[in-house]
Amino acid sequence: MISTKQPISIEQPESTSLVAFIRSTIPMPHEKAQDIAAQFQPRILKRHEYVLQEGNIGKEAFFLESGYLRAFVNDPDGNDVTINIFAPNSFVNNLVSFFRREPSEENIQAVTDCVVWAISYDALQTLFHGMPEFREFGRMMLIMNNLALKDRIVSMIRNTAEERYAALLQSKPDVFQHVPLKMIASFLGITDTSLSRIRRDFAQK
Amino acid sequence: MISTKQPISIEQPESTSLVAFIRSTIPMPHEKAQDIAAQFQPRILKRHEYVLQEGNIGKEAFFLESGYLRAFVNDPDGNDVTINIFAPNSFVNNLVSFFRREPSEENIQAVTDCVVWAISYDALQTLFHGMPEFREFGRMMLIMNNLALKDRIVSMIRNTAEERYAALLQSKPDVFQHVPLKMIASFLGITDTSLSRIRRDFAQK
DNA sequence: TAATCCACTTGTCATTTGGCAAGAAACTTC
DNA sequence: GAAGTTTCTTGCCAAATGACAAGTGGATTA
């Protein structure tokens, strides 16, 4: 029997990939992870749609279920610099802007149509205060991000552009099927021209 | 009269620069910051001394009061790659190893004699659990680190070596008086040879 | 279907950077 | 204080990368 005081139970969609992602980040009971995932709302992004524009403060954080996003900044010469490419099963956010509540210097935009799960800043704060596991999850996001950035810096210092290309090709081959090479080149720290030559030479080996 | 049950009150040294650092990171009453700072122990590091060696798990976190440290990794060719240079008034730590309790891939070593304030992992956990302000402080350390790493990546992608040199010279001129150019070159992502030429050309302008 | 736009490639040439080796100067160590 | 080590500089040349311009092909649109 349905209570008249409660809203009618709405079928709440749920992302199994988000639950799996949460549990792989911080081990916790399945139900706990489901409670967390239930705070996320599904959304479809069209290609070229922004989830964050520079100058704004991030209102939501996202889990990317399918599709590709990129983060980029505009440099003084009018070129844009791709600073990150997000593949499915990633947590997408400008953590600095989001947690410090300050205007973002970067943009985050859908490269392809995407399915994401969004959580508002307020809902996230509620989770932070009420659920220690989630606090850990947030901290782990920051730490993993840190690790990834540091690895990238080491790679920029000590590897050639070709080595960085080969590494990306191995770790995320799917990216090359969905993200324009121009953006990948920028992400790797080279021009699209150089990437094109690297690909040619690389294929001959 | 001195109690026989309590340890004799020992004069606890205190770092005013640490207190100032904490309060500039997270605004809080002076006394609160002093309570936090009181958990840190002063230590003198001799040049070349390690505070973290690869393969080990960080046991302590540090606030650097005076002197210079660097973080570096060894690459397969036997060269070392400087991934960070710490100047006075910095928080020094491999956050990833420290918070995840996993072996560090990087080394942290004194470049000059240093005065640091150390806090053990256990003391830090106690602070985390007992003092919400400190939880914020820890999170802010991660966020600021994130920001710095991202800025560096953008700089590696879009600036020339000479521009990166000029930026460092302006933001941290003191580093050039205390840290060997070889390490600075590695930090900037170039060889010491190239840095030497950049400095020569730069001086002529 | 024609026009347009965009992504990608290629050619040419200049610039930047690296690899290697040698030498000067400063610092360590015995 | 002599010998050895490290740091920094410089010369020479090769390799990597960028800037600019042109061209191809595919996708989109009118």
Coordinates of C-alpha atoms (C1' of nucleotides) in Angstrom, one line a residue:
Chain A
M1 CA 0.0 0.0 0.0
I2 CA 1.3 3.4 -1.0
S3 CA 1.6 6.0 1.7
T4 CA -0.2 9.2 0.9
K5 CA 2.3 11.2 2.8
Q6 CA 5.2 10.1 0.8
P7 CA 5.7 10.9 -2.8
I8 CA 4.8 8.0 -5.0
S9 CA 7.8 5.9 -5.5
I10 CA 9.4 6.9 -8.7
E11 CA 11.4 4.5 -10.6
Q12 CA 14.9 5.9 -9.9
P13 CA 17.2 4.9 -12.7
E14 CA 20.6 3.7 -11.5
S15 CA 24.0 3.4 -13.0
T16 CA 25.6 0.1 -12.3
S17 CA 28.9 1.4 -13.7
L18 CA 28.8 4.3 -11.2
V19 CA 28.3 1.8 -8.3
A20 CA 31.2 -0.2 -9.6
F21 CA 33.3 2.9 -9.9
I22 CA 32.6 4.0 -6.4
R23 CA 33.3 0.6 -5.0
S24 CA 36.6 0.3 -6.9
T25 CA 37.7 3.6 -5.5
I26 CA 36.7 3.0 -1.9
P27 CA 35.7 -0.5 -0.9
M28 CA 32.3 -0.5 0.7
P29 CA 29.1 -2.6 0.8
H30 CA 27.1 -2.7 -2.3
E31 CA 24.2 -1.0 -0.7
K32 CA 26.2 1.9 0.6
A33 CA 27.5 2.5 -2.9
Q34 CA 24.0 2.4 -4.2
D35 CA 22.9 5.0 -1.6
I36 CA 25.6 7.3 -2.9
A37 CA 24.8 6.5 -6.6
A38 CA 21.1 7.3 -5.9
Q39 CA 22.1 11.0 -5.4
F40 CA 23.3 11.2 -9.0
Q41 CA 20.9 12.2 -11.8
P42 CA 21.3 10.9 -15.3
R43 CA 21.7 13.4 -18.1
I44 CA 22.4 13.3 -21.8
L45 CA 24.9 15.7 -23.3
K46 CA 24.9 16.7 -26.9
R47 CA 28.1 17.1 -28.8
H48 CA 29.7 20.5 -28.2
E49 CA 27.6 21.1 -25.0
Y50 CA 29.5 22.6 -22.1
V51 CA 29.2 21.3 -18.5
L52 CA 31.5 24.1 -17.3
Q53 CA 32.6 27.3 -18.8
E54 CA 35.5 29.5 -17.7
G55 CA 34.5 32.2 -15.3
N56 CA 31.7 30.1 -13.8
I57 CA 31.8 28.1 -10.6
G58 CA 31.1 24.4 -11.1
K59 CA 27.6 23.7 -9.9
E60 CA 27.7 19.9 -10.5
A61 CA 30.1 17.1 -10.5
F62 CA 29.8 14.3 -13.1
F63 CA 30.4 10.6 -13.6
L64 CA 30.9 9.9 -17.3
E65 CA 29.1 6.7 -18.3
S66 CA 29.5 6.9 -22.0
G67 CA 31.0 9.3 -24.5
Y68 CA 34.0 11.6 -24.4
L69 CA 34.6 15.0 -22.8
R70 CA 37.6 17.3 -22.8
A71 CA 38.8 20.1 -20.5
F72 CA 40.6 23.0 -22.2
V73 CA 41.8 26.6 -21.6
N74 CA 42.1 29.4 -24.1
D75 CA 45.5 30.8 -24.4
P76 CA 46.2 34.5 -25.3
D77 CA 46.8 33.7 -29.0
G78 CA 43.3 32.4 -29.3
N79 CA 44.3 28.7 -29.5
D80 CA 42.8 26.3 -27.1
V81 CA 44.9 24.0 -25.1
T82 CA 43.4 20.6 -24.2
I83 CA 44.4 19.8 -20.7
N84 CA 42.4 16.6 -20.2
I85 CA 40.4 14.1 -22.1
F86 CA 37.8 12.1 -20.2
A87 CA 36.9 8.6 -21.3
P88 CA 33.9 6.5 -20.0
N89 CA 34.0 5.5 -16.4
S90 CA 35.7 8.7 -15.2
F91 CA 34.8 11.2 -12.7
V92 CA 34.6 14.6 -14.5
N93 CA 35.1 17.8 -12.6
N94 CA 37.3 20.8 -12.1
L95 CA 38.0 19.9 -8.5
V96 CA 39.7 23.2 -7.8
S97 CA 36.8 25.4 -8.9
F98 CA 34.2 23.0 -7.4
F99 CA 35.7 22.6 -3.9
R100 CA 37.0 26.2 -3.5
R101 CA 33.9 27.7 -5.0
E102 CA 35.8 30.0 -7.3
P103 CA 35.5 30.7 -11.0
S104 CA 37.0 28.1 -13.2
E105 CA 39.8 28.9 -15.5
E106 CA 39.0 26.0 -17.7
N107 CA 36.1 24.8 -19.9
I108 CA 34.7 21.3 -19.9
Q109 CA 32.9 20.3 -23.1
A110 CA 31.3 17.2 -24.6
V111 CA 33.4 16.0 -27.6
T112 CA 30.7 13.4 -28.5
D113 CA 27.2 12.8 -27.3
C114 CA 27.5 11.6 -23.7
V115 CA 25.6 9.9 -20.9
V116 CA 26.6 11.4 -17.5
W117 CA 25.4 11.1 -14.0
A118 CA 25.3 14.5 -12.2
I119 CA 25.3 15.5 -8.6
S120 CA 24.8 19.0 -7.4
Y121 CA 27.2 20.8 -5.0
D122 CA 24.6 20.8 -2.3
A123 CA 23.7 17.1 -2.6
L124 CA 27.4 16.4 -2.5
Q125 CA 27.9 18.5 0.7
T126 CA 25.1 16.6 2.3
L127 CA 26.8 13.3 1.5
F128 CA 30.1 14.7 2.7
H129 CA 28.6 15.5 6.1
G130 CA 26.4 12.5 6.5
M131 CA 28.5 9.7 5.1
P132 CA 32.1 9.2 6.1
E133 CA 32.6 6.8 3.2
F134 CA 31.8 9.5 0.8
R135 CA 34.2 11.9 2.4
E136 CA 36.8 9.2 1.7
F137 CA 35.6 9.0 -1.8
G138 CA 36.0 12.7 -2.4
R139 CA 39.5 12.6 -0.9
M140 CA 40.4 9.7 -3.1
M141 CA 39.2 11.6 -6.2
L142 CA 41.6 14.3 -5.3
I143 CA 44.5 11.9 -4.6
M144 CA 44.0 10.0 -7.8
N145 CA 43.8 13.2 -9.8
N146 CA 47.0 14.3 -8.1
L147 CA 48.7 11.0 -9.1
A148 CA 47.6 11.3 -12.7
L149 CA 48.8 14.9 -13.0
K150 CA 52.2 14.0 -11.5
D151 CA 52.6 11.1 -13.9
R152 CA 51.8 13.3 -16.8
I153 CA 54.4 15.9 -15.7
V154 CA 57.0 13.2 -15.4
S155 CA 56.1 11.9 -18.8
M156 CA 56.3 15.5 -20.3
I157 CA 59.8 15.9 -18.8
R158 CA 61.3 12.6 -19.7
N159 CA 59.5 11.1 -22.7
T160 CA 59.5 12.2 -26.3
A161 CA 56.2 13.1 -28.0
E162 CA 56.3 9.7 -29.8
E163 CA 56.6 7.9 -26.5
R164 CA 53.7 9.8 -25.0
Y165 CA 51.7 9.0 -28.1
A166 CA 52.5 5.3 -27.9
A167 CA 51.6 5.3 -24.2
L168 CA 48.2 6.9 -24.8
L169 CA 47.6 4.5 -27.8
Q170 CA 48.1 1.6 -25.5
S171 CA 46.3 2.9 -22.4
K172 CA 43.3 4.4 -24.1
P173 CA 43.1 3.3 -27.7
D174 CA 39.4 4.1 -27.9
V175 CA 40.1 7.8 -27.5
F176 CA 41.6 7.8 -31.0
Q177 CA 38.3 6.7 -32.4
H178 CA 36.2 9.5 -30.9
V179 CA 38.4 12.5 -30.2
P180 CA 39.8 14.7 -33.0
L181 CA 43.5 14.3 -33.4
K182 CA 44.0 18.0 -33.0
M183 CA 42.7 17.8 -29.4
I184 CA 44.8 14.7 -28.7
A185 CA 47.9 16.5 -30.1
S186 CA 47.3 19.4 -27.8
F187 CA 46.8 17.0 -24.9
L188 CA 50.1 15.4 -25.7
G189 CA 51.8 18.8 -25.8
I190 CA 52.5 19.0 -29.6
T191 CA 50.9 20.4 -32.7
D192 CA 48.5 18.5 -34.9
T193 CA 51.1 18.6 -37.6
S194 CA 53.7 16.8 -35.5
L195 CA 51.2 14.2 -34.3
S196 CA 50.3 13.5 -37.9
R197 CA 54.0 12.8 -38.7
I198 CA 54.5 10.8 -35.6
R199 CA 51.5 8.6 -36.5
R200 CA 52.9 8.1 -40.0
D201 CA 56.4 7.1 -38.8
F202 CA 54.9 5.0 -36.0
A203 CA 52.8 3.0 -38.5
Q204 CA 55.8 2.1 -40.5
K205 CA 57.5 0.4 -37.7
Chain B
M1 CA 55.1 22.8 42.8
I2 CA 55.7 20.2 40.1
S3 CA 53.3 17.4 39.9
T4 CA 54.9 14.0 40.0
K5 CA 52.2 12.4 37.9
Q6 CA 52.6 14.7 34.9
P7 CA 55.7 15.0 32.9
I8 CA 57.6 18.2 33.6
S9 CA 56.4 20.9 31.3
I10 CA 58.8 21.1 28.5
E11 CA 59.2 24.3 26.6
Q12 CA 57.6 23.5 23.3
P13 CA 59.1 25.4 20.5
E14 CA 56.7 26.8 18.0
S15 CA 56.9 28.0 14.4
T16 CA 55.2 31.3 13.8
S17 CA 55.6 30.7 10.1
L18 CA 53.7 27.5 10.3
V19 CA 50.9 29.1 12.2
A20 CA 50.8 31.8 9.5
F21 CA 50.8 29.2 6.8
I22 CA 47.9 27.3 8.3
R23 CA 45.9 30.4 8.8
S24 CA 46.5 31.6 5.2
T25 CA 45.4 28.3 3.9
I26 CA 42.2 28.0 6.0
P27 CA 41.1 31.0 8.0
M28 CA 40.8 30.1 11.7
P29 CA 41.4 31.6 15.1
H30 CA 45.0 32.1 16.0
E31 CA 44.8 29.7 18.9
K32 CA 43.3 27.0 16.8
A33 CA 46.2 27.2 14.4
Q34 CA 48.5 27.1 17.3
D35 CA 46.9 23.9 18.6
I36 CA 47.6 22.4 15.2
A37 CA 51.1 23.7 14.9
A38 CA 51.8 22.3 18.4
Q39 CA 51.6 18.8 16.9
F40 CA 54.5 19.5 14.7
Q41 CA 58.1 18.8 15.9
P42 CA 61.0 20.8 14.7
R43 CA 63.9 19.0 12.9
I44 CA 67.1 20.0 11.2
L45 CA 67.9 18.3 7.9
K46 CA 71.4 18.1 6.6
R47 CA 72.1 18.6 3.0
H48 CA 71.5 15.4 1.0
E49 CA 69.4 13.9 3.7
Y50 CA 66.3 12.1 2.6
V51 CA 62.9 12.6 4.1
L52 CA 61.3 10.0 1.8
Q53 CA 62.9 7.3 -0.3
E54 CA 61.2 5.5 -3.1
G55 CA 59.7 2.2 -2.1
N56 CA 59.0 3.5 1.4
I57 CA 55.7 4.8 2.8
G58 CA 55.8 8.3 4.0
K59 CA 55.8 8.3 7.8
E60 CA 55.7 12.0 8.3
A61 CA 54.5 15.2 6.6
F62 CA 56.6 18.4 6.8
F63 CA 56.3 22.1 6.8
L64 CA 59.5 23.6 5.4
E65 CA 60.6 26.7 7.4
S66 CA 63.9 27.3 5.8
G67 CA 66.1 25.7 3.2
Y68 CA 65.3 23.8 0.0
L69 CA 64.1 20.3 -0.8
R70 CA 63.4 18.5 -4.1
A71 CA 61.3 15.6 -5.2
F72 CA 62.7 13.4 -7.9
V73 CA 62.3 10.0 -9.6
N74 CA 64.9 7.8 -11.1
D75 CA 64.3 7.0 -14.7
P76 CA 65.4 3.8 -16.4
D77 CA 68.5 5.4 -17.9
G78 CA 69.9 6.2 -14.5
N79 CA 69.1 9.9 -14.8
D80 CA 67.1 11.5 -12.1
V81 CA 64.1 13.7 -12.9
T82 CA 63.3 16.5 -10.6
I83 CA 59.6 16.8 -10.3
N84 CA 59.3 19.4 -7.7
I85 CA 61.4 22.0 -5.8
F86 CA 60.2 23.1 -2.4
A87 CA 61.0 26.6 -1.2
P88 CA 60.5 27.9 2.4
N89 CA 57.0 28.1 3.6
S90 CA 55.8 25.1 1.7
F91 CA 54.1 21.9 2.8
V92 CA 56.3 19.0 1.8
N93 CA 54.9 15.6 1.2
N94 CA 54.2 12.9 -1.3
L95 CA 50.4 13.2 -0.6
V96 CA 49.6 10.1 -2.7
S97 CA 51.9 7.8 -0.8
F98 CA 51.1 9.4 2.5
F99 CA 47.3 9.2 2.3
R100 CA 47.1 6.0 0.4
R101 CA 49.7 4.3 2.6
E102 CA 51.5 2.9 -0.4
P103 CA 55.2 2.8 -1.4
S104 CA 56.3 6.1 -2.9
E105 CA 57.7 6.2 -6.4
E106 CA 59.5 9.4 -5.7
N107 CA 62.3 10.6 -3.4
I108 CA 62.3 13.7 -1.4
Q109 CA 65.7 15.0 -0.4
A110 CA 67.2 18.1 1.2
V111 CA 69.1 20.2 -1.3
T112 CA 70.5 22.5 1.4
D113 CA 70.4 22.3 5.2
C114 CA 66.8 22.8 6.2
V115 CA 64.6 23.5 9.2
V116 CA 61.4 21.6 9.0
W117 CA 58.4 20.9 11.2
A118 CA 57.4 17.3 11.1
I119 CA 54.1 15.6 12.0
S120 CA 53.7 11.8 12.1
Y121 CA 51.0 10.0 10.2
D122 CA 49.3 9.0 13.5
A123 CA 49.3 12.5 15.0
L124 CA 47.9 13.7 11.7
Q125 CA 45.1 11.1 11.8
T126 CA 44.2 12.2 15.3
L127 CA 44.0 15.8 14.2
F128 CA 41.9 14.7 11.2
H129 CA 39.4 13.0 13.4
G130 CA 39.3 15.5 16.2
M131 CA 39.5 18.8 14.4
P132 CA 37.2 19.6 11.4
E133 CA 39.4 22.6 10.7
F134 CA 42.3 20.4 10.1
R135 CA 40.4 18.1 7.8
E136 CA 39.8 21.2 5.7
F137 CA 43.4 22.0 5.9
G138 CA 44.3 18.6 4.5
R139 CA 41.8 18.9 1.7
M140 CA 43.1 22.3 0.8
M141 CA 46.6 20.9 0.6
L142 CA 45.4 18.4 -2.0
I143 CA 43.5 21.0 -3.9
M144 CA 46.3 23.5 -4.0
N145 CA 48.7 20.8 -5.1
N146 CA 46.2 19.9 -7.8
L147 CA 46.1 23.5 -9.0
A148 CA 49.9 23.8 -9.1
L149 CA 50.2 20.6 -11.1
K150 CA 47.6 21.6 -13.6
D151 CA 49.2 25.0 -14.1
R152 CA 52.5 23.3 -14.7
I153 CA 51.0 21.0 -17.3
V154 CA 49.5 23.9 -19.1
S155 CA 52.8 25.7 -19.0
M156 CA 54.6 22.6 -20.4
I157 CA 52.1 22.4 -23.2
R158 CA 51.9 26.0 -24.3
N159 CA 55.1 27.8 -23.2
T160 CA 58.6 27.5 -24.4
A161 CA 61.4 26.5 -22.2
E162 CA 62.6 30.1 -22.1
E163 CA 59.1 31.3 -21.0
R164 CA 59.1 28.7 -18.2
Y165 CA 62.5 29.8 -17.1
A166 CA 61.4 33.4 -17.0
A167 CA 58.3 32.6 -15.1
L168 CA 60.3 30.7 -12.4
L169 CA 62.9 33.4 -12.3
Q170 CA 60.1 35.9 -11.5
S171 CA 58.1 33.8 -9.1
K172 CA 60.9 32.1 -7.2
P173 CA 64.2 34.0 -7.8
D174 CA 65.6 32.7 -4.6
V175 CA 65.6 29.1 -5.9
F176 CA 68.4 30.0 -8.3
Q177 CA 70.6 30.9 -5.5
H178 CA 70.2 27.6 -3.6
V179 CA 69.4 24.8 -6.1
P180 CA 71.8 23.5 -8.7
L181 CA 70.9 24.5 -12.3
K182 CA 70.9 20.9 -13.3
M183 CA 67.9 20.2 -11.0
I184 CA 66.1 23.4 -12.1
A185 CA 66.6 22.4 -15.7
S186 CA 65.1 19.0 -15.1
F187 CA 62.2 20.6 -13.3
L188 CA 61.6 22.9 -16.3
G189 CA 61.7 19.9 -18.6
I190 CA 65.0 20.6 -20.4
T191 CA 68.6 19.6 -20.1
D192 CA 71.2 21.6 -18.2
T193 CA 72.9 22.4 -21.4
S194 CA 69.8 24.0 -22.8
L195 CA 69.2 25.9 -19.6
S196 CA 72.7 27.2 -19.7
R197 CA 72.1 28.6 -23.2
I198 CA 68.7 30.0 -22.4
R199 CA 70.3 31.9 -19.5
R200 CA 73.1 33.3 -21.7
D201 CA 70.6 34.5 -24.3
F202 CA 68.2 35.7 -21.7
A203 CA 70.9 37.8 -20.0
Q204 CA 71.7 39.6 -23.3
K205 CA 68.2 41.0 -23.7
Chain C
dT1 C1' 24.2 18.8 -56.2
dA2 C1' 27.0 22.5 -55.0
dA3 C1' 29.1 25.0 -51.5
dT4 C1' 31.2 25.0 -47.3
dC5 C1' 33.5 23.6 -43.4
dC6 C1' 36.5 20.7 -40.8
dA7 C1' 39.9 17.2 -39.9
dC8 C1' 43.9 15.5 -41.4
dT9 C1' 48.1 15.2 -44.1
dT10 C1' 52.2 16.8 -46.5
dG11 C1' 56.0 19.9 -48.0
dT12 C1' 59.4 23.4 -46.9
dC13 C1' 62.1 25.7 -43.9
dA14 C1' 63.4 27.8 -39.3
dT15 C1' 63.9 27.2 -34.5
dT16 C1' 64.4 24.7 -30.4
dT17 C1' 66.3 21.2 -28.0
dG18 C1' 69.3 17.2 -27.1
dG19 C1' 73.6 14.3 -27.2
dC20 C1' 78.3 14.3 -26.7
dA21 C1' 82.7 16.0 -25.5
dA22 C1' 85.8 19.3 -23.7
dG23 C1' 87.2 22.8 -20.5
dA24 C1' 86.9 26.3 -16.6
dA25 C1' 85.7 27.1 -12.0
dA26 C1' 84.1 26.0 -7.6
dC27 C1' 83.6 22.8 -4.1
dT28 C1' 84.9 18.3 -1.3
dT29 C1' 87.6 15.1 0.5
dC30 C1' 91.5 13.0 2.1
Chain D
dG1 C1' 96.9 21.6 -0.4
dA2 C1' 96.5 18.1 -3.9
dA3 C1' 93.5 15.2 -6.1
dG4 C1' 89.1 14.2 -7.3
dT5 C1' 84.3 15.5 -8.0
dT6 C1' 80.7 18.4 -9.3
dT7 C1' 78.7 22.3 -11.6
dC8 C1' 78.3 25.1 -15.3
dT9 C1' 79.5 26.6 -19.9
dT10 C1' 80.5 26.1 -24.8
dG11 C1' 81.1 24.1 -29.5
dC12 C1' 79.5 21.0 -32.9
dC13 C1' 76.1 18.5 -35.0
dA14 C1' 71.7 15.7 -35.2
dA15 C1' 67.0 15.2 -34.2
dA16 C1' 62.6 16.9 -32.8
dT17 C1' 59.2 20.1 -33.2
dG18 C1' 56.9 24.3 -34.8
dA19 C1' 55.1 27.8 -38.3
dC20 C1' 53.1 28.4 -42.5
dA21 C1' 50.8 27.1 -46.6
dA22 C1' 48.6 24.0 -49.7
dG23 C1' 45.9 20.1 -50.8
dT24 C1' 42.8 16.0 -50.1
dG25 C1' 38.8 13.8 -48.5
dG26 C1' 34.7 13.4 -45.8
dA27 C1' 30.8 15.3 -43.5
dT28 C1' 27.3 18.8 -43.3
dT29 C1' 24.3 22.1 -45.1
dA30 C1' 21.8 25.0 -48.2

